[in-house]
Coordinates of C-alpha atoms and ligand atoms in Angstrom, one line a residue:
X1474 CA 21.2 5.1 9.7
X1475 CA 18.4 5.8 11.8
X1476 CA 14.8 5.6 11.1
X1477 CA 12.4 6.7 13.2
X1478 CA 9.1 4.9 12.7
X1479 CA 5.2 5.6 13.6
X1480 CA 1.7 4.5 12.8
X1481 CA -1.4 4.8 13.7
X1482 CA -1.6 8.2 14.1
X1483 CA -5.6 8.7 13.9
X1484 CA -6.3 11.9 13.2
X1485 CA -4.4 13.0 16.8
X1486 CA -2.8 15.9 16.1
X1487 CA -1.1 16.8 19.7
X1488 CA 0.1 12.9 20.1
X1489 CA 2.0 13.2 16.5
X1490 CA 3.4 17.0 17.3
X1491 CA 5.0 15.4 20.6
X1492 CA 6.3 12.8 18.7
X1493 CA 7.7 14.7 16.1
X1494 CA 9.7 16.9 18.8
X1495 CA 10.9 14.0 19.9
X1496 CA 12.3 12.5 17.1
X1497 CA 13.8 15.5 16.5
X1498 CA 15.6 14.8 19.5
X1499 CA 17.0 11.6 18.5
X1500 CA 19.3 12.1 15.6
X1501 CA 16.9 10.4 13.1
X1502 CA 17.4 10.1 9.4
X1503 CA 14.4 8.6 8.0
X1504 CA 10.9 9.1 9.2
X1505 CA 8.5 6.3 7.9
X1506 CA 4.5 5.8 9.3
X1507 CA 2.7 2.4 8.9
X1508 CA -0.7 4.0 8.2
X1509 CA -3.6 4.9 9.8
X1510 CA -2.8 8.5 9.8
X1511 CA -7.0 9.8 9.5
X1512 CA -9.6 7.5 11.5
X1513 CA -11.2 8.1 14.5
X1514 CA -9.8 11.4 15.8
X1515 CA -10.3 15.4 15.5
X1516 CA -7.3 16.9 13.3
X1517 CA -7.7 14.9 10.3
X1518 CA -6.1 17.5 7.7
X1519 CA -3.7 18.4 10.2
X1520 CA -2.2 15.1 10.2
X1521 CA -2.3 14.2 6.8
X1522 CA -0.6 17.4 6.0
X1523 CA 2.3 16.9 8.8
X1524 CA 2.7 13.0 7.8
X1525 CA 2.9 14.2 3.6
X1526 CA 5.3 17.0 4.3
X1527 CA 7.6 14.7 6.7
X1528 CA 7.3 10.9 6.2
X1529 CA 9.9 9.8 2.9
X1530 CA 7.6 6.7 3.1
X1531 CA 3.7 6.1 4.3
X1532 CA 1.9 2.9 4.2
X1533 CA -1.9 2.8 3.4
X1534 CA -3.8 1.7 6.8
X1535 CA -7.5 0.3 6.6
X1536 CA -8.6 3.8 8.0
X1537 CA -6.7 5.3 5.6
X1538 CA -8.2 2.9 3.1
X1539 CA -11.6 3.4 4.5
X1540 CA -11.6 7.3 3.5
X1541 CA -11.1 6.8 0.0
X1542 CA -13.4 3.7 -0.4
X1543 CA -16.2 1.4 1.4
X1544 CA -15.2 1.1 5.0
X1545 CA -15.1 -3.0 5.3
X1546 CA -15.5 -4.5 8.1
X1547 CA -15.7 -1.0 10.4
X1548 CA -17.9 -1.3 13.9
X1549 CA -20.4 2.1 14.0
X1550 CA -18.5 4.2 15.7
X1551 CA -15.6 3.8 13.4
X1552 CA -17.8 4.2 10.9
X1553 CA -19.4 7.4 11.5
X1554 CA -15.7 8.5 12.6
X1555 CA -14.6 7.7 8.9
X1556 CA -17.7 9.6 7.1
X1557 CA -16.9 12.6 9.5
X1558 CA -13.4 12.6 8.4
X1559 CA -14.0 12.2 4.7
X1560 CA -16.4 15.2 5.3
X1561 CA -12.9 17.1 6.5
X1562 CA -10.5 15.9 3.7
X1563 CA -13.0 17.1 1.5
X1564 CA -13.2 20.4 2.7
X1565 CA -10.8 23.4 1.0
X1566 CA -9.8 24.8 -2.2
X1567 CA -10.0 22.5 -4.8
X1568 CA -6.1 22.2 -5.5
X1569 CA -5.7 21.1 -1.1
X1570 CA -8.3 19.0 -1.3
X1571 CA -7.3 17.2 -4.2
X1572 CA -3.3 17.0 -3.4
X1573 CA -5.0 15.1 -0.3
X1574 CA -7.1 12.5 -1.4
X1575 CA -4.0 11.9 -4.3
X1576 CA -1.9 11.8 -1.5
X1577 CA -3.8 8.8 0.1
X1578 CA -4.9 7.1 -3.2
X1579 CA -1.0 6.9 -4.2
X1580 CA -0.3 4.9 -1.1
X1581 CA 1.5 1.4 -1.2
X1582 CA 0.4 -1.4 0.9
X1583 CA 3.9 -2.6 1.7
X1584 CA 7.3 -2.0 0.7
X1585 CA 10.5 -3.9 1.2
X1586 CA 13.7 -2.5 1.3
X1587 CA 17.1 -4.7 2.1
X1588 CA 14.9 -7.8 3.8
X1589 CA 12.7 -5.4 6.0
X1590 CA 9.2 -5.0 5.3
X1591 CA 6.6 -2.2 6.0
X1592 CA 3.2 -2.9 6.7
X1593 CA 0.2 -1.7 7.9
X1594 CA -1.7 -5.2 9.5
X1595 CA 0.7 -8.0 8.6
X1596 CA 2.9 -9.6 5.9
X1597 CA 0.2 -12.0 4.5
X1598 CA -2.4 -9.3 4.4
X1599 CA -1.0 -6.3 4.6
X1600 CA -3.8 -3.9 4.9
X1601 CA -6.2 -5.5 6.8
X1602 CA -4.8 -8.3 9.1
X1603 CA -4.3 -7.9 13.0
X1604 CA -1.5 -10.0 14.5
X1605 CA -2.3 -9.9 18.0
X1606 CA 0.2 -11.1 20.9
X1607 CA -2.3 -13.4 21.7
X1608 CA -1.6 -15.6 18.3
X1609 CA 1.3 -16.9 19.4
X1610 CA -1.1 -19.7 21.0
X1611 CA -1.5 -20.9 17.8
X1612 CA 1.6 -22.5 15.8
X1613 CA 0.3 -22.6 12.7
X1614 CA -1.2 -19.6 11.8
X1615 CA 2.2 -17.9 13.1
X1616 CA 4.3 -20.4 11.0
X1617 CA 2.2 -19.0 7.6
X1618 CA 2.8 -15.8 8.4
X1619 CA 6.3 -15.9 9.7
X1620 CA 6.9 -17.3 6.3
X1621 CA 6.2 -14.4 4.4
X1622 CA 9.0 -12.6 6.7
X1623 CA 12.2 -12.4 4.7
X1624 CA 13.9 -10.9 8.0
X1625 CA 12.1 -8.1 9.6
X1626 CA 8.8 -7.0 9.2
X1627 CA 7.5 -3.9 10.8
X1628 CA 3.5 -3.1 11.2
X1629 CA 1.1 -1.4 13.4
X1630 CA -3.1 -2.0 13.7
X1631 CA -3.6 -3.7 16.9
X1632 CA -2.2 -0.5 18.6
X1633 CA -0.3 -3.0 20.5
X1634 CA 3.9 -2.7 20.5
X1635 CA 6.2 -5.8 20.8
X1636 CA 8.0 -7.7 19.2
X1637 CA 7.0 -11.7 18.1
X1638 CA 9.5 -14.0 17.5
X1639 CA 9.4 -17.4 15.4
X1640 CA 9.6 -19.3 18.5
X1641 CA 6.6 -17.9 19.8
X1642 CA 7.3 -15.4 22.1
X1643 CA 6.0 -11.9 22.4
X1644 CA 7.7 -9.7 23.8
X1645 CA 6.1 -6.1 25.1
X1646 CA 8.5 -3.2 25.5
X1647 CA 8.3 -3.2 29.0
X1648 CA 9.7 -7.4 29.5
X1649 CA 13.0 -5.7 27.1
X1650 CA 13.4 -2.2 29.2
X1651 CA 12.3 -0.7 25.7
X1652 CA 15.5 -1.7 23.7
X1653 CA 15.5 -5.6 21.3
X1654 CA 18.9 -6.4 19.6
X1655 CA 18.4 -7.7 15.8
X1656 CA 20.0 -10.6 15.5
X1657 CA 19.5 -13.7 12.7
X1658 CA 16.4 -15.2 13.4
X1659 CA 13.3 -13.3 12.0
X1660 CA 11.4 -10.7 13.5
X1661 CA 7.8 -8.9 13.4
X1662 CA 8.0 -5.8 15.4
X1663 CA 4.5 -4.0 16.1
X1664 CA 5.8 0.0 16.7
X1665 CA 2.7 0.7 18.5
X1666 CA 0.3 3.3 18.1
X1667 CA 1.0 7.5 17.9
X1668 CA -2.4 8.8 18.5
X1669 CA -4.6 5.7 20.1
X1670 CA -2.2 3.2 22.5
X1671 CA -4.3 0.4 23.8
X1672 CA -1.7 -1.2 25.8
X1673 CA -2.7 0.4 28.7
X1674 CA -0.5 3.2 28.6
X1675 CA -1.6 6.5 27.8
X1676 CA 1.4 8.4 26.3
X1677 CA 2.1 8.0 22.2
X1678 CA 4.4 5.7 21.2
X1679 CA 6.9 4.6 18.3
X1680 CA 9.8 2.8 17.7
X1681 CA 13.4 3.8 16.2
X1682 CA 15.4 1.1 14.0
X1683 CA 19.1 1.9 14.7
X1684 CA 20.5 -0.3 11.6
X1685 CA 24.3 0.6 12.8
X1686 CA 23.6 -0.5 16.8
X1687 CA 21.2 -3.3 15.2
X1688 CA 18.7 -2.2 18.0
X1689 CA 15.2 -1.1 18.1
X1690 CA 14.0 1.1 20.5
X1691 CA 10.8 1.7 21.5
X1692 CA 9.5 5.2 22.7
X1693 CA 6.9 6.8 25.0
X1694 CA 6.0 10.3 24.7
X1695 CA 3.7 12.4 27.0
X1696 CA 1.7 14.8 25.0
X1697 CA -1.9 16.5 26.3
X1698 CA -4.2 13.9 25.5
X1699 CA -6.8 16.1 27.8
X1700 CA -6.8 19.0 24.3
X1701 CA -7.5 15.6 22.1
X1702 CA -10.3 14.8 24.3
X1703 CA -12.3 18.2 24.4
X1704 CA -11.8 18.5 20.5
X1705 CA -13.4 14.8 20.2
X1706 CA -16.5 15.6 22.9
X1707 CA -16.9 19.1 20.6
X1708 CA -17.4 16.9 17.7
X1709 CA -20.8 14.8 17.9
X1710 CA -20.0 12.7 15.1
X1711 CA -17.1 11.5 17.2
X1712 CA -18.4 8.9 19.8
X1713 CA -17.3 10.4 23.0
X1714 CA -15.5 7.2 23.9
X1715 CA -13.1 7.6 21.3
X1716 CA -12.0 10.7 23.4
X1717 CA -12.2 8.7 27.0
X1718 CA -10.1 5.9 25.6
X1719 CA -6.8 8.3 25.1
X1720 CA -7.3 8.7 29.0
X1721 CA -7.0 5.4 30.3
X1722 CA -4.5 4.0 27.1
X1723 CA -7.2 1.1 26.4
Ligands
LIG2072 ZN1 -5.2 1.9 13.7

């Protein structure tokens, strides 16, 4: 089996569509997103519709989260992103509109399935908790959360792919020419971001979990982040940064 999977998606409709072609290329089964599919970009709607017709399994992401309740936590330009966008769910006959917002209040936080966990942030706080590839400087907040890893976990948020491993190492897609065996020892694999990479590379990414080859595989996709970027600028609720940073992958 083959699952392709994605997250953080934020509201960037040309990033997922290039995706999507591209998993359609690659003999995938399953298609499962870690969250964050609304937040900070133009297409809201668009996404949320593509991610609820396609994905058998979404994750709630703190963007996500942030639509249907009090953002916690969000700086101001997320914050007016997430008003704008609430603005946009909320638009539409009553019976769209309403199959949306049950859509994102029906979301689980995690779910576990043979020893591999989904999350949005990270296994001890699945919502809201960034595990950056910095962390591994420090043992013991790595040991707690490694504990909570039965084998594999798989999450998004810091828009930052790798993979960490319990002996402190992580490992960026480009130091593993984009392919990491699963072996025994317990993994936490960050997929990346669809629609907002900050890992200085501007094209979408997203990860497919071969279960038969025991390989991951992560993937880059070109896709006209130029579009994205006029849509954001036309949009003055949308800090114009939001747009710039698609540009540059940061
Ligand atoms: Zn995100």
């Amino acid at each position: 089996m083959r699952q392709a999977l994605i997250s953080d998606i934020h509201s960037n409709f040309e990033a997922l569509q290039a995706v999507l072609a591209d998993i359609s290329s690659q003999n995938v089964d399953k298609l499962i997103c870690l969250g964050d599919v609304v937040g900070y970009g133009p297409n809201p709607c668009e996404c949320l519709e593509t991610v609820m017709r396609r994905a058998e399994l979404t994750i709630m992401g703190n963007h996500d989260q942030a639509a249907l309740f009090d953002p916690d936590g969000f700086n101001p330009v997320a914050l007016r992103a997430i008003y704008w966008t609430r603005d946009r769910l909320d638009a539409g006959s009553a019976s769209v509109v309403n199959r949306r917002w049950d859509f994102l209040s029906e979301l689980p936080k995690m779910h576990t399935q043979d020893k591999v966990m989904f999350v949005h942030g990270s296994p001890r706080d699945p919502t809201n908790e960034y595990v950056f590839p910095e962390f591994i400087y420090d043992k013991s907040k790595m040991d707690n959360i490694f504990s909570r890893v039965t084998q594999y976990c798989f999450q998004g948020h810091t828009h930052m792919p790798g993979v960490f491993t319990p002996d402190l190492e992580f490992i960026k897609p480009s130091q593993c020419d984009n392919v990491f065996p699963l072996g025994k020892e317990k993994l936490m694999v960050n997929v990346g971001s669809v629609g907002q990479p900050r890992d200085e590379d501007n094209r979408a990414c997203y990860v497919i979990l071969d279960h038969d080859a025991k390989k991951i595989f992560f993937r880059r996709v070109e896709y006209d982040f130029e579009a994205t970027i006029k849509k954001i600028y036309s949009f003055s609720e949308l800090d114009r940064m939001l747009g710039d940073r698609l540009r540059t992958g940061r």
